[in-house]
Amino acid sequence: MRVVVGHLYPDYLNIYADRGNIAVLTARAAWRRLELDVREIGPGEPTLAAEIDLYYVGGGQDREQALIAPDLAARGPELGEAVAGGAALLAVCGGYQLLGRFYRDRYGAELPGAGVFPLHTVAGERRMIGDVLLECELEPGERRTLAGFENHAGRTYLDEGAEPLGRVVAGFGNDGESGYEGCRAGRALGTYLHGPLLPRNPWLADWLLAQAVARRSGEPPVLDPLSDDLELKAHAVAAARARSRGGRH
Ligand code: GLN
């Protein structure tokens, strides 16, 4: 079976090894005899909404965000329809911010967003940097943790009633105050977690792959378990570091 991934702006939004998330998805798909077909989508190139099962966008500095924001905002309606139609999506940091309504940088310049997530972001003076640990429940009754690294000036505010990705156990998260991190809209996830995120959180990579398959098959399949010893060790190290050093929470 083929899973088509749309990698948005790989040449602009790719810091802290965010591209590594694509490598993890590719390997974990192959180990389940799923072929991952990655389409790179740059400025001015088609969104391919009829073909894409999973969209991915990484993080970036304000300068790179400013270079692609108008192009991404123009795709907003198409991406919103694709997600409403069952496409999965993972957006990291700068990409996550620009999938909200807008990102206002610390000089007050407002970058338009795609409006896929019910949120907006305003940069503050002090950057929120460090290891992060979250508690998530993407499937009812299945409590899991996510460990990663954050570095952002943006404070992200979810709309009333919007669903966060997880509760902050250690770290700053969306705004350093609310105690929540990220956003979830169906199969679309946004997060500040770099690292890259997926190598040390293999369960999330599998969740995204299953959601991507479900866009075509209807139901998320139960993927064959893999021996994730190394990944789980990396998770444990990152989680311990977050607990010992994480931000205010
Ligand atoms: N430039 C944005 C901020 O500083 C996003 C940074 C990032 O992607 N790490 O908040």
mmCIF file of C-alpha atoms and ligand atoms in Angstrom:
data_model
loop_
_atom_site.group_PDB
_atom_site.id
_atom_site.type_symbol
_atom_site.label_atom_id
_atom_site.label_comp_id
_atom_site.label_asym_id
_atom_site.label_seq_id
_atom_site.Cartn_x
_atom_site.Cartn_y
_atom_site.Cartn_z
ATOM 1 C CA MET A 1 0.000 0.000 0.000
ATOM 2 C CA ARG A 2 1.226 3.525 -0.792
ATOM 3 C CA VAL A 3 0.962 6.481 1.601
ATOM 4 C CA VAL A 4 1.464 9.879 -0.014
ATOM 5 C CA VAL A 5 3.071 12.585 2.129
ATOM 6 C CA GLY A 6 3.047 16.283 1.226
ATOM 7 C CA HIS A 7 6.177 17.909 2.711
ATOM 8 C CA LEU A 8 5.447 21.638 2.736
ATOM 9 C CA TYR A 9 8.385 24.067 2.277
ATOM 10 C CA PRO A 10 11.261 21.635 3.035
ATOM 11 C CA ASP A 11 13.802 24.275 1.864
ATOM 12 C CA TYR A 12 12.450 27.001 4.178
ATOM 13 C CA LEU A 13 10.982 25.324 7.266
ATOM 14 C CA ASN A 14 13.449 22.775 8.517
ATOM 15 C CA ILE A 15 15.343 23.548 11.722
ATOM 16 C CA TYR A 16 16.501 21.332 14.594
ATOM 17 C CA ALA A 17 16.537 18.387 12.180
ATOM 18 C CA ASP A 18 12.779 18.571 11.607
ATOM 19 C CA ARG A 19 13.404 16.819 8.268
ATOM 20 C CA GLY A 20 14.283 13.771 10.422
ATOM 21 C CA ASN A 21 10.560 13.268 11.004
ATOM 22 C CA ILE A 22 10.167 12.325 7.338
ATOM 23 C CA ALA A 23 13.010 9.796 7.653
ATOM 24 C CA VAL A 24 11.281 8.148 10.631
ATOM 25 C CA LEU A 25 7.923 7.963 8.842
ATOM 26 C CA THR A 26 9.624 6.488 5.769
ATOM 27 C CA ALA A 27 11.466 3.791 7.760
ATOM 28 C CA ARG A 28 8.530 2.824 9.975
ATOM 29 C CA ALA A 29 6.255 2.622 6.917
ATOM 30 C CA ALA A 30 8.756 0.417 5.044
ATOM 31 C CA TRP A 31 9.044 -1.963 8.019
ATOM 32 C CA ARG A 32 5.289 -2.498 7.591
ATOM 33 C CA ARG A 33 5.527 -2.908 3.828
ATOM 34 C CA LEU A 34 3.916 0.487 3.327
ATOM 35 C CA GLU A 35 5.518 2.595 0.625
ATOM 36 C CA LEU A 36 5.863 6.259 1.638
ATOM 37 C CA ASP A 37 5.757 8.524 -1.405
ATOM 38 C CA VAL A 38 7.030 11.966 -0.320
ATOM 39 C CA ARG A 39 6.094 14.959 -2.468
ATOM 40 C CA GLU A 40 7.997 18.167 -1.707
ATOM 41 C CA ILE A 41 5.735 21.220 -2.059
ATOM 42 C CA GLY A 42 7.471 24.588 -2.387
ATOM 43 C CA PRO A 43 6.132 28.131 -2.934
ATOM 44 C CA GLY A 44 3.801 28.341 -5.927
ATOM 45 C CA GLU A 45 3.592 24.559 -6.333
ATOM 46 C CA PRO A 46 0.223 22.742 -6.223
ATOM 47 C CA THR A 47 -1.172 21.506 -2.876
ATOM 48 C CA LEU A 48 -2.169 18.129 -4.375
ATOM 49 C CA ALA A 49 -5.075 17.804 -1.905
ATOM 50 C CA ALA A 50 -6.666 14.962 -3.914
ATOM 51 C CA GLU A 51 -3.544 12.789 -3.516
ATOM 52 C CA ILE A 52 -2.043 13.636 -0.107
ATOM 53 C CA ASP A 53 -2.738 11.373 2.898
ATOM 54 C CA LEU A 54 -0.423 13.174 5.327
ATOM 55 C CA TYR A 55 0.877 16.746 5.262
ATOM 56 C CA TYR A 56 4.058 17.688 7.107
ATOM 57 C CA VAL A 57 5.619 21.085 7.786
ATOM 58 C CA GLY A 58 8.646 21.862 9.942
ATOM 59 C CA GLY A 59 9.816 24.880 11.940
ATOM 60 C CA GLY A 60 11.765 27.979 10.996
ATOM 61 C CA GLN A 61 13.052 31.361 12.064
ATOM 62 C CA ASP A 62 10.899 34.468 11.608
ATOM 63 C CA ARG A 63 12.795 35.317 8.405
ATOM 64 C CA GLU A 64 11.957 32.029 6.687
ATOM 65 C CA GLN A 65 8.375 32.161 7.966
ATOM 66 C CA ALA A 66 7.966 35.598 6.384
ATOM 67 C CA LEU A 67 9.214 34.263 3.040
ATOM 68 C CA ILE A 68 6.523 31.557 2.750
ATOM 69 C CA ALA A 69 3.614 32.882 4.868
ATOM 70 C CA PRO A 70 1.600 34.481 2.000
ATOM 71 C CA ASP A 71 1.980 31.300 -0.094
ATOM 72 C CA LEU A 72 0.882 29.084 2.815
ATOM 73 C CA ALA A 73 -2.028 31.378 3.741
ATOM 74 C CA ALA A 74 -3.290 31.158 0.155
ATOM 75 C CA ARG A 75 -3.431 27.363 0.541
ATOM 76 C CA GLY A 76 -5.493 27.652 3.744
ATOM 77 C CA PRO A 77 -8.913 26.766 2.279
ATOM 78 C CA GLU A 78 -7.493 23.772 0.357
ATOM 79 C CA LEU A 79 -5.549 22.474 3.375
ATOM 80 C CA GLY A 80 -8.591 22.992 5.595
ATOM 81 C CA GLU A 81 -10.733 20.968 3.199
ATOM 82 C CA ALA A 82 -8.084 18.239 2.940
ATOM 83 C CA VAL A 83 -7.935 17.913 6.740
ATOM 84 C CA ALA A 84 -11.737 18.004 7.029
ATOM 85 C CA GLY A 85 -11.764 15.278 4.349
ATOM 86 C CA GLY A 86 -9.553 13.009 6.450
ATOM 87 C CA ALA A 87 -5.960 13.898 5.593
ATOM 88 C CA ALA A 88 -3.556 13.649 8.525
ATOM 89 C CA LEU A 89 -1.138 16.496 9.273
ATOM 90 C CA LEU A 90 1.861 17.196 11.512
ATOM 91 C CA ALA A 91 3.053 20.798 11.886
ATOM 92 C CA VAL A 92 6.066 21.746 13.992
ATOM 93 C CA CYS A 93 6.783 25.119 15.630
ATOM 94 C CA GLY A 94 7.046 27.828 12.938
ATOM 95 C CA GLY A 95 4.879 25.677 10.634
ATOM 96 C CA TYR A 96 2.403 25.112 13.480
ATOM 97 C CA GLN A 97 2.177 28.868 14.117
ATOM 98 C CA LEU A 98 1.469 29.602 10.429
ATOM 99 C CA LEU A 99 -1.329 27.028 10.311
ATOM 100 C CA GLY A 100 -3.190 29.223 12.810
ATOM 101 C CA ARG A 101 -4.788 32.569 11.872
ATOM 102 C CA PHE A 102 -1.582 34.674 12.135
ATOM 103 C CA TYR A 103 1.866 35.013 13.697
ATOM 104 C CA ARG A 104 2.783 38.502 14.988
ATOM 105 C CA ASP A 105 6.561 38.784 15.378
ATOM 106 C CA ARG A 106 8.252 40.796 18.103
ATOM 107 C CA TYR A 107 8.429 43.866 15.908
ATOM 108 C CA GLY A 108 4.646 43.769 15.469
ATOM 109 C CA ALA A 109 4.741 42.529 11.869
ATOM 110 C CA GLU A 110 1.782 40.193 11.305
ATOM 111 C CA LEU A 111 2.309 37.137 9.091
ATOM 112 C CA PRO A 112 -0.941 35.731 7.669
ATOM 113 C CA GLY A 113 -1.738 32.125 8.574
ATOM 114 C CA ALA A 114 -3.599 29.317 6.813
ATOM 115 C CA GLY A 115 -6.368 29.224 9.446
ATOM 116 C CA VAL A 116 -6.386 25.423 9.694
ATOM 117 C CA PHE A 117 -5.924 25.526 13.491
ATOM 118 C CA PRO A 118 -8.192 27.666 15.760
ATOM 119 C CA LEU A 119 -5.391 29.734 17.287
ATOM 120 C CA HIS A 120 -3.112 32.754 16.901
ATOM 121 C CA THR A 121 0.466 33.471 17.963
ATOM 122 C CA VAL A 122 2.189 36.576 19.272
ATOM 123 C CA ALA A 123 5.970 36.703 19.819
ATOM 124 C CA GLY A 124 7.256 37.816 23.212
ATOM 125 C CA GLU A 125 10.639 39.224 24.205
ATOM 126 C CA ARG A 126 11.938 36.153 26.008
ATOM 127 C CA ARG A 127 12.407 32.931 24.008
ATOM 128 C CA MET A 128 11.012 29.754 25.518
ATOM 129 C CA ILE A 129 13.823 27.238 25.199
ATOM 130 C CA GLY A 130 14.392 23.801 26.672
ATOM 131 C CA ASP A 131 13.353 20.178 26.946
ATOM 132 C CA VAL A 132 9.642 19.459 27.063
ATOM 133 C CA LEU A 133 7.507 16.584 28.307
ATOM 134 C CA LEU A 134 3.798 16.309 27.534
ATOM 135 C CA GLU A 135 0.997 13.951 28.494
ATOM 136 C CA CYS A 136 -1.384 13.206 25.613
ATOM 137 C CA GLU A 137 -4.525 11.170 25.008
ATOM 138 C CA LEU A 138 -5.056 10.989 21.249
ATOM 139 C CA GLU A 139 -7.125 7.818 21.675
ATOM 140 C CA PRO A 140 -9.641 7.679 24.561
ATOM 141 C CA GLY A 141 -8.081 5.942 27.572
ATOM 142 C CA GLU A 142 -4.625 5.719 25.962
ATOM 143 C CA ARG A 143 -2.433 8.098 27.992
ATOM 144 C CA ARG A 144 0.999 8.587 26.425
ATOM 145 C CA THR A 145 3.930 10.953 26.818
ATOM 146 C CA LEU A 146 5.741 13.038 24.209
ATOM 147 C CA ALA A 147 9.292 14.262 24.794
ATOM 148 C CA GLY A 148 11.055 16.886 22.709
ATOM 149 C CA PHE A 149 12.800 20.256 22.585
ATOM 150 C CA GLU A 150 11.307 23.722 22.217
ATOM 151 C CA ASN A 151 12.791 27.048 21.111
ATOM 152 C CA HIS A 152 10.263 29.754 20.279
ATOM 153 C CA ALA A 153 9.475 33.422 20.906
ATOM 154 C CA GLY A 154 5.880 32.864 19.900
ATOM 155 C CA ARG A 155 3.118 32.501 22.503
ATOM 156 C CA THR A 156 0.273 30.545 21.014
ATOM 157 C CA TYR A 157 -3.290 31.098 22.205
ATOM 158 C CA LEU A 158 -5.928 28.487 21.410
ATOM 159 C CA ASP A 159 -9.499 29.623 20.820
ATOM 160 C CA GLU A 160 -12.110 28.831 23.458
ATOM 161 C CA GLY A 161 -13.022 25.144 23.131
ATOM 162 C CA ALA A 162 -10.021 24.281 20.947
ATOM 163 C CA GLU A 163 -8.277 20.988 21.768
ATOM 164 C CA PRO A 164 -4.598 21.085 22.817
ATOM 165 C CA LEU A 165 -2.251 18.257 21.829
ATOM 166 C CA GLY A 166 -1.287 17.626 25.429
ATOM 167 C CA ARG A 167 -0.826 18.764 28.979
ATOM 168 C CA VAL A 168 2.618 20.147 29.875
ATOM 169 C CA VAL A 169 4.411 17.994 32.473
ATOM 170 C CA ALA A 170 7.691 19.909 32.084
ATOM 171 C CA GLY A 171 8.512 22.836 29.809
ATOM 172 C CA PHE A 172 6.783 26.020 28.549
ATOM 173 C CA GLY A 173 4.400 24.723 25.901
ATOM 174 C CA ASN A 174 2.076 27.017 23.951
ATOM 175 C CA ASP A 175 2.495 30.144 26.069
ATOM 176 C CA GLY A 176 4.326 29.265 29.277
ATOM 177 C CA GLU A 177 1.112 29.908 31.239
ATOM 178 C CA SER A 178 -1.805 27.736 30.154
ATOM 179 C CA GLY A 179 -0.135 24.411 30.963
ATOM 180 C CA TYR A 180 -1.044 23.102 27.511
ATOM 181 C CA GLU A 181 0.959 22.428 24.369
ATOM 182 C CA GLY A 182 0.083 22.169 20.733
ATOM 183 C CA CYS A 183 -3.299 21.795 19.075
ATOM 184 C CA ARG A 184 -5.341 18.947 17.631
ATOM 185 C CA ALA A 185 -8.037 19.194 14.967
ATOM 186 C CA GLY A 186 -9.094 15.631 14.089
ATOM 187 C CA ARG A 187 -6.121 13.976 12.380
ATOM 188 C CA ALA A 188 -4.200 17.282 12.248
ATOM 189 C CA LEU A 189 -1.627 17.915 14.989
ATOM 190 C CA GLY A 190 0.405 21.040 15.716
ATOM 191 C CA THR A 191 3.250 21.196 18.233
ATOM 192 C CA TYR A 192 6.292 23.203 19.334
ATOM 193 C CA LEU A 193 8.285 19.984 19.811
ATOM 194 C CA HIS A 194 11.477 19.700 17.782
ATOM 195 C CA GLY A 195 14.202 17.195 18.304
ATOM 196 C CA PRO A 196 13.234 15.924 15.768
ATOM 197 C CA LEU A 197 10.025 14.791 17.424
ATOM 198 C CA LEU A 198 9.335 11.356 15.952
ATOM 199 C CA PRO A 199 12.589 9.385 16.583
ATOM 200 C CA ARG A 200 12.057 9.621 20.355
ATOM 201 C CA ASN A 201 8.257 9.257 20.169
ATOM 202 C CA PRO A 202 7.683 6.263 17.871
ATOM 203 C CA TRP A 203 4.057 5.803 18.990
ATOM 204 C CA LEU A 204 3.186 9.175 17.452
ATOM 205 C CA ALA A 205 4.870 8.246 14.155
ATOM 206 C CA ASP A 206 2.731 5.095 14.055
ATOM 207 C CA TRP A 207 -0.403 7.024 14.991
ATOM 208 C CA LEU A 208 0.194 9.432 12.070
ATOM 209 C CA LEU A 209 0.898 6.586 9.635
ATOM 210 C CA ALA A 210 -2.294 4.788 10.695
ATOM 211 C CA GLN A 211 -4.324 7.994 10.290
ATOM 212 C CA ALA A 212 -2.813 8.533 6.836
ATOM 213 C CA VAL A 213 -3.778 4.987 5.784
ATOM 214 C CA ALA A 214 -7.276 5.553 7.201
ATOM 215 C CA ARG A 215 -7.788 8.446 4.745
ATOM 216 C CA ARG A 216 -7.920 5.789 1.989
ATOM 217 C CA SER A 217 -9.181 2.719 3.845
ATOM 218 C CA GLY A 218 -11.622 4.363 6.260
ATOM 219 C CA GLU A 219 -10.288 2.748 9.457
ATOM 220 C CA PRO A 220 -6.821 3.273 11.009
ATOM 221 C CA PRO A 221 -5.072 -0.125 10.793
ATOM 222 C CA VAL A 222 -3.288 -1.715 13.758
ATOM 223 C CA LEU A 223 0.328 -1.634 12.592
ATOM 224 C CA ASP A 224 2.663 -4.540 13.420
ATOM 225 C CA PRO A 225 4.614 -3.729 16.580
ATOM 226 C CA LEU A 226 8.345 -2.970 16.128
ATOM 227 C CA SER A 227 11.140 -3.475 18.651
ATOM 228 C CA ASP A 228 11.640 0.190 19.659
ATOM 229 C CA ASP A 229 14.284 -0.372 22.348
ATOM 230 C CA LEU A 230 16.553 2.427 21.147
ATOM 231 C CA GLU A 231 13.658 4.818 20.534
ATOM 232 C CA LEU A 232 12.233 4.147 23.990
ATOM 233 C CA LYS A 233 15.644 4.691 25.571
ATOM 234 C CA ALA A 234 15.913 8.018 23.712
ATOM 235 C CA HIS A 235 12.432 8.905 24.965
ATOM 236 C CA ALA A 236 13.347 8.042 28.553
ATOM 237 C CA VAL A 237 16.517 10.156 28.400
ATOM 238 C CA ALA A 238 14.643 13.132 26.892
ATOM 239 C CA ALA A 239 11.808 12.786 29.430
ATOM 240 C CA ALA A 240 14.249 12.666 32.365
ATOM 241 C CA ARG A 241 16.088 15.719 31.010
ATOM 242 C CA ALA A 242 12.795 17.603 30.650
ATOM 243 C CA ARG A 243 11.729 16.708 34.187
ATOM 244 C CA SER A 244 15.111 17.835 35.555
ATOM 245 C CA ARG A 245 15.485 20.982 33.404
ATOM 246 C CA GLY A 246 12.135 21.754 31.818
ATOM 247 C CA GLY A 247 10.780 25.370 31.993
ATOM 248 C CA ARG A 248 8.602 26.823 34.691
ATOM 249 C CA HIS A 249 6.090 24.007 34.893
HETATM 250 N N1 GLN B 1 10.160 31.821 14.588
HETATM 251 C C1 GLN B 1 9.197 31.237 15.465
HETATM 252 C C2 GLN B 1 9.393 31.654 16.917
HETATM 253 O O1 GLN B 1 10.394 32.089 17.252
HETATM 254 C C3 GLN B 1 9.269 29.712 15.345
HETATM 255 C C4 GLN B 1 10.599 29.177 15.785
HETATM 256 C C5 GLN B 1 10.775 27.708 15.460
HETATM 257 O O2 GLN B 1 10.254 27.141 14.496
HETATM 258 N N2 GLN B 1 11.619 27.054 16.252
HETATM 259 O O3 GLN B 1 8.538 31.497 17.706
#
